[in-house]
Coordinates of N, CA and C in Angstrom, one line a residue:
M34 N 0.8 -1.2 0.0 CA 0.0 0.0 0.0 C 0.9 1.2 0.0
V35 N 0.4 2.3 -0.7 CA 1.2 3.5 -0.7 C 1.1 4.2 0.6
N36 N 2.2 4.9 1.0 CA 2.1 5.5 2.3 C 1.0 6.6 2.3
S37 N 0.4 6.9 3.5 CA -0.7 7.8 3.6 C -0.4 9.2 3.1
G38 N 0.8 9.6 3.3 CA 1.2 11.0 2.9 C 1.1 11.1 1.4
L39 N 1.5 10.1 0.6 CA 1.4 10.1 -0.8 C -0.1 10.0 -1.3
E40 N -0.8 9.2 -0.6 CA -2.2 9.0 -0.9 C -3.0 10.4 -0.7
D41 N -2.6 11.0 0.5 CA -3.3 12.3 0.8 C -2.9 13.4 -0.3
E42 N -1.6 13.4 -0.6 CA -1.2 14.4 -1.6 C -1.9 14.3 -2.9
V43 N -2.1 13.0 -3.4 CA -2.8 12.8 -4.7 C -4.3 13.0 -4.5
S44 N -4.9 12.5 -3.4 CA -6.4 12.6 -3.3 C -6.8 14.0 -3.0
N45 N -5.9 14.9 -2.5 CA -6.3 16.2 -2.2 C -6.2 17.2 -3.4
L46 N -5.9 16.6 -4.6 CA -5.8 17.5 -5.8 C -7.1 18.1 -6.1
L47 N -7.1 19.4 -6.5 CA -8.3 20.0 -7.0 C -8.5 19.8 -8.4
A48 N -9.8 19.9 -8.9 CA -10.1 19.7 -10.3 C -9.1 20.4 -11.2
G49 N -8.5 19.7 -12.2 CA -7.6 20.4 -13.1 C -6.2 20.4 -12.7
E50 N -5.9 20.1 -11.4 CA -4.5 20.1 -10.9 C -3.8 18.8 -11.3
E51 N -2.5 18.9 -11.5 CA -1.7 17.7 -11.9 C -0.5 17.6 -10.9
I52 N -0.2 16.4 -10.7 CA 1.0 16.1 -9.8 C 1.7 14.9 -10.4
S53 N 3.0 14.8 -10.3 CA 3.8 13.6 -10.6 C 4.3 13.0 -9.3
V54 N 4.1 11.7 -9.2 CA 4.6 11.0 -8.0 C 5.4 9.9 -8.4
S55 N 6.5 9.6 -7.7 CA 7.4 8.5 -7.9 C 7.0 7.3 -7.0
F56 N 6.8 6.2 -7.6 CA 6.4 5.0 -6.8 C 7.2 3.8 -7.4
K57 N 8.1 3.2 -6.5 CA 8.9 2.1 -6.9 C 9.7 2.3 -8.2
G58 N 10.2 3.6 -8.3 CA 11.1 3.9 -9.4 C 10.4 4.3 -10.7
N59 N 9.1 4.4 -10.7 CA 8.3 4.8 -11.9 C 7.6 6.1 -11.6
L60 N 7.5 7.0 -12.6 CA 6.9 8.3 -12.4 C 5.4 8.2 -12.9
F61 N 4.5 8.5 -12.0 CA 3.1 8.5 -12.3 C 2.6 9.9 -12.4
R62 N 2.0 10.3 -13.5 CA 1.4 11.6 -13.6 C -0.1 11.5 -13.3
C63 N -0.6 12.2 -12.3 CA -1.9 12.2 -11.8 C -2.6 13.5 -12.0
C64 N -3.8 13.5 -12.5 CA -4.6 14.7 -12.7 C -6.0 14.4 -12.2
R65 N -6.7 15.4 -11.7 CA -8.1 15.3 -11.2 C -9.0 16.0 -12.2
Y66 N -10.1 15.3 -12.6 CA -11.1 15.9 -13.4 C -12.5 15.6 -12.7
G67 N -12.9 16.6 -11.9 CA -14.2 16.4 -11.2 C -14.0 15.3 -10.1
V68 N -14.8 14.3 -10.1 CA -14.6 13.2 -9.2 C -13.6 12.1 -9.6
W69 N -13.1 12.2 -10.8 CA -12.2 11.2 -11.4 C -10.7 11.6 -11.3
Y70 N -9.9 10.6 -11.2 CA -8.4 10.8 -11.2 C -7.9 10.1 -12.5
F71 N -7.2 10.8 -13.3 CA -6.5 10.2 -14.5 C -5.1 10.1 -14.2
V72 N -4.6 8.8 -14.3 CA -3.2 8.5 -14.0 C -2.6 7.9 -15.2
M73 N -1.3 8.3 -15.5 CA -0.6 7.7 -16.6 C 0.9 7.5 -16.3
V74 N 1.4 6.4 -16.8 CA 2.8 6.1 -16.6 C 3.4 5.6 -17.9
E75 N 4.6 6.0 -18.2 CA 5.3 5.6 -19.4 C 5.6 4.1 -19.4
M76 N 5.3 3.4 -20.4 CA 5.6 1.9 -20.6 C 6.9 1.8 -21.3
P77 N 7.7 0.8 -20.9 CA 9.0 0.7 -21.6 C 8.9 -0.1 -22.9
I78 N 8.0 0.2 -23.7 CA 7.9 -0.4 -25.0 C 7.9 0.7 -26.1
G79 N 8.4 0.4 -27.3 CA 8.4 1.4 -28.3 C 7.1 1.4 -29.1
V80 N 6.8 2.5 -29.8 CA 5.6 2.7 -30.5 C 5.5 1.6 -31.6
I81 N 6.6 1.1 -32.1 CA 6.6 0.1 -33.1 C 6.1 -1.2 -32.5
D82 N 6.2 -1.4 -31.2 CA 5.7 -2.6 -30.6 C 4.3 -2.5 -30.1
L83 N 3.7 -1.3 -30.1 CA 2.4 -1.1 -29.5 C 1.3 -1.9 -30.2
S84 N 1.3 -2.0 -31.5 CA 0.2 -2.7 -32.2 C 0.3 -4.2 -31.9
A85 N 1.5 -4.7 -31.8 CA 1.6 -6.1 -31.4 C 1.2 -6.3 -29.9
W86 N 1.5 -5.4 -29.0 CA 1.1 -5.5 -27.6 C -0.4 -5.5 -27.6
L87 N -1.0 -4.5 -28.3 CA -2.5 -4.4 -28.2 C -3.2 -5.6 -28.8
Y88 N -2.6 -6.2 -29.9 CA -3.2 -7.4 -30.5 C -3.2 -8.5 -29.5
N89 N -2.1 -8.7 -28.8 CA -1.9 -9.8 -27.9 C -2.5 -9.7 -26.5
N90 N -2.6 -8.4 -26.1 CA -3.0 -8.2 -24.7 C -4.1 -7.3 -24.4
S91 N -4.7 -6.7 -25.4 CA -5.8 -5.7 -25.1 C -7.0 -6.3 -24.4
E92 N -7.2 -7.6 -24.5 CA -8.4 -8.1 -23.8 C -8.2 -8.1 -22.3
M93 N -7.0 -7.9 -21.8 CA -6.7 -7.8 -20.4 C -7.1 -6.5 -19.8
L94 N -7.2 -5.4 -20.6 CA -7.5 -4.1 -20.2 C -8.9 -4.0 -19.7
S95 N -9.2 -3.4 -18.6 CA -10.6 -3.2 -18.1 C -11.1 -2.0 -18.8
H96 N -12.4 -1.7 -18.5 CA -13.1 -0.6 -19.1 C -12.5 0.8 -18.8
N97 N -11.8 0.9 -17.7 CA -11.2 2.2 -17.3 C -9.7 2.3 -17.6
E98 N -9.2 1.4 -18.4 CA -7.7 1.4 -18.7 C -7.5 1.6 -20.2
Q99 N -6.4 2.2 -20.6 CA -6.0 2.3 -22.0 C -4.5 2.3 -22.1
V100 N -4.0 1.9 -23.3 CA -2.6 2.0 -23.6 C -2.6 3.0 -24.8
L101 N -1.9 4.1 -24.7 CA -1.9 5.1 -25.7 C -0.5 5.5 -26.1
S102 N -0.3 6.0 -27.3 CA 1.0 6.5 -27.7 C 0.9 8.0 -27.9
H103 N 2.0 8.7 -27.6 CA 2.0 10.2 -27.8 C 3.5 10.6 -27.9
H104 N 3.9 11.2 -29.0 CA 5.2 11.7 -29.2 C 6.3 10.5 -29.1
D105 N 6.0 9.4 -29.8 CA 6.9 8.3 -29.8 C 7.1 7.6 -28.4
K106 N 6.2 7.8 -27.5 CA 6.2 7.1 -26.2 C 4.9 6.4 -26.0
V107 N 4.9 5.4 -25.2 CA 3.7 4.6 -24.9 C 3.4 4.7 -23.5
Y108 N 2.1 5.0 -23.2 CA 1.6 5.2 -21.8 C 0.5 4.2 -21.4
Y109 N 0.6 3.8 -20.2 CA -0.6 3.0 -19.6 C -1.4 4.1 -18.8
C110 N -2.7 4.2 -19.1 CA -3.5 5.2 -18.5 C -4.7 4.6 -17.8
V111 N -5.1 5.1 -16.7 CA -6.2 4.6 -15.9 C -7.1 5.8 -15.4
L112 N -8.3 5.6 -15.3 CA -9.3 6.5 -14.8 C -9.9 5.9 -13.6
Q113 N -9.8 6.5 -12.4 CA -10.3 5.9 -11.1 C -11.0 7.0 -10.3
K114 N -12.0 6.6 -9.6 CA -12.7 7.5 -8.7 C -12.0 7.6 -7.4
K115 N -11.4 6.5 -6.9 CA -10.6 6.5 -5.7 C -9.2 6.1 -6.1
I116 N -8.3 7.0 -5.9 CA -6.9 6.8 -6.3 C -6.2 5.7 -5.6
D117 N -5.6 4.8 -6.3 CA -4.8 3.7 -5.7 C -3.6 3.4 -6.5
I118 N -2.5 4.1 -6.3 CA -1.3 4.0 -7.0 C -0.7 2.6 -6.9
A119 N -0.8 1.9 -5.8 CA -0.3 0.6 -5.6 C -1.0 -0.4 -6.6
L120 N -2.3 -0.3 -6.7 CA -3.1 -1.2 -7.6 C -2.7 -0.8 -9.1
I121 N -2.6 0.4 -9.4 CA -2.2 0.8 -10.7 C -0.8 0.3 -11.0
Y122 N 0.1 0.3 -10.1 CA 1.5 -0.2 -10.3 C 1.4 -1.7 -10.5
E123 N 0.6 -2.4 -9.8 CA 0.5 -3.9 -10.0 C 0.1 -4.2 -11.4
K124 N -0.9 -3.5 -11.9 CA -1.4 -3.8 -13.2 C -0.4 -3.4 -14.3
F125 N 0.3 -2.2 -14.0 CA 1.3 -1.7 -14.9 C 2.4 -2.8 -15.1
I126 N 2.9 -3.4 -14.0 CA 3.9 -4.4 -14.0 C 3.4 -5.6 -14.7
K127 N 2.2 -6.0 -14.5 CA 1.6 -7.2 -15.2 C 1.6 -6.9 -16.7
Y128 N 1.3 -5.7 -17.1 CA 1.2 -5.4 -18.6 C 2.5 -5.3 -19.2
I129 N 3.5 -4.8 -18.5 CA 4.9 -4.7 -19.2 C 5.6 -6.1 -19.2
E130 N 5.2 -7.0 -18.3 CA 5.8 -8.3 -18.3 C 5.2 -9.1 -19.5
C131 N 4.1 -8.7 -20.0 CA 3.5 -9.3 -21.2 C 4.2 -9.0 -22.5
N132 N 5.1 -8.0 -22.5 CA 5.8 -7.5 -23.7 C 6.8 -8.5 -24.1

């Protein structure tokens, strides 16, 4: 579980505010939109590998998850009502191990 200080820092964001938090060596960008939190973290795969990853693994993604590319980088993105960086990290690790 993420320490309560980090959870408080992220959950206290106001609408439209963004914060970057480091968790287990990965940088998570968190932004709040109303009651939703949008979190993204860069995946260590190239854009050229994205179509293969999506073809082989997209069925694992839940309704609130996406894998997107932007400026030659690939990001794992999640939309949550209650922020849980530890859970996002677990899923992120599972998805990059599929590569």
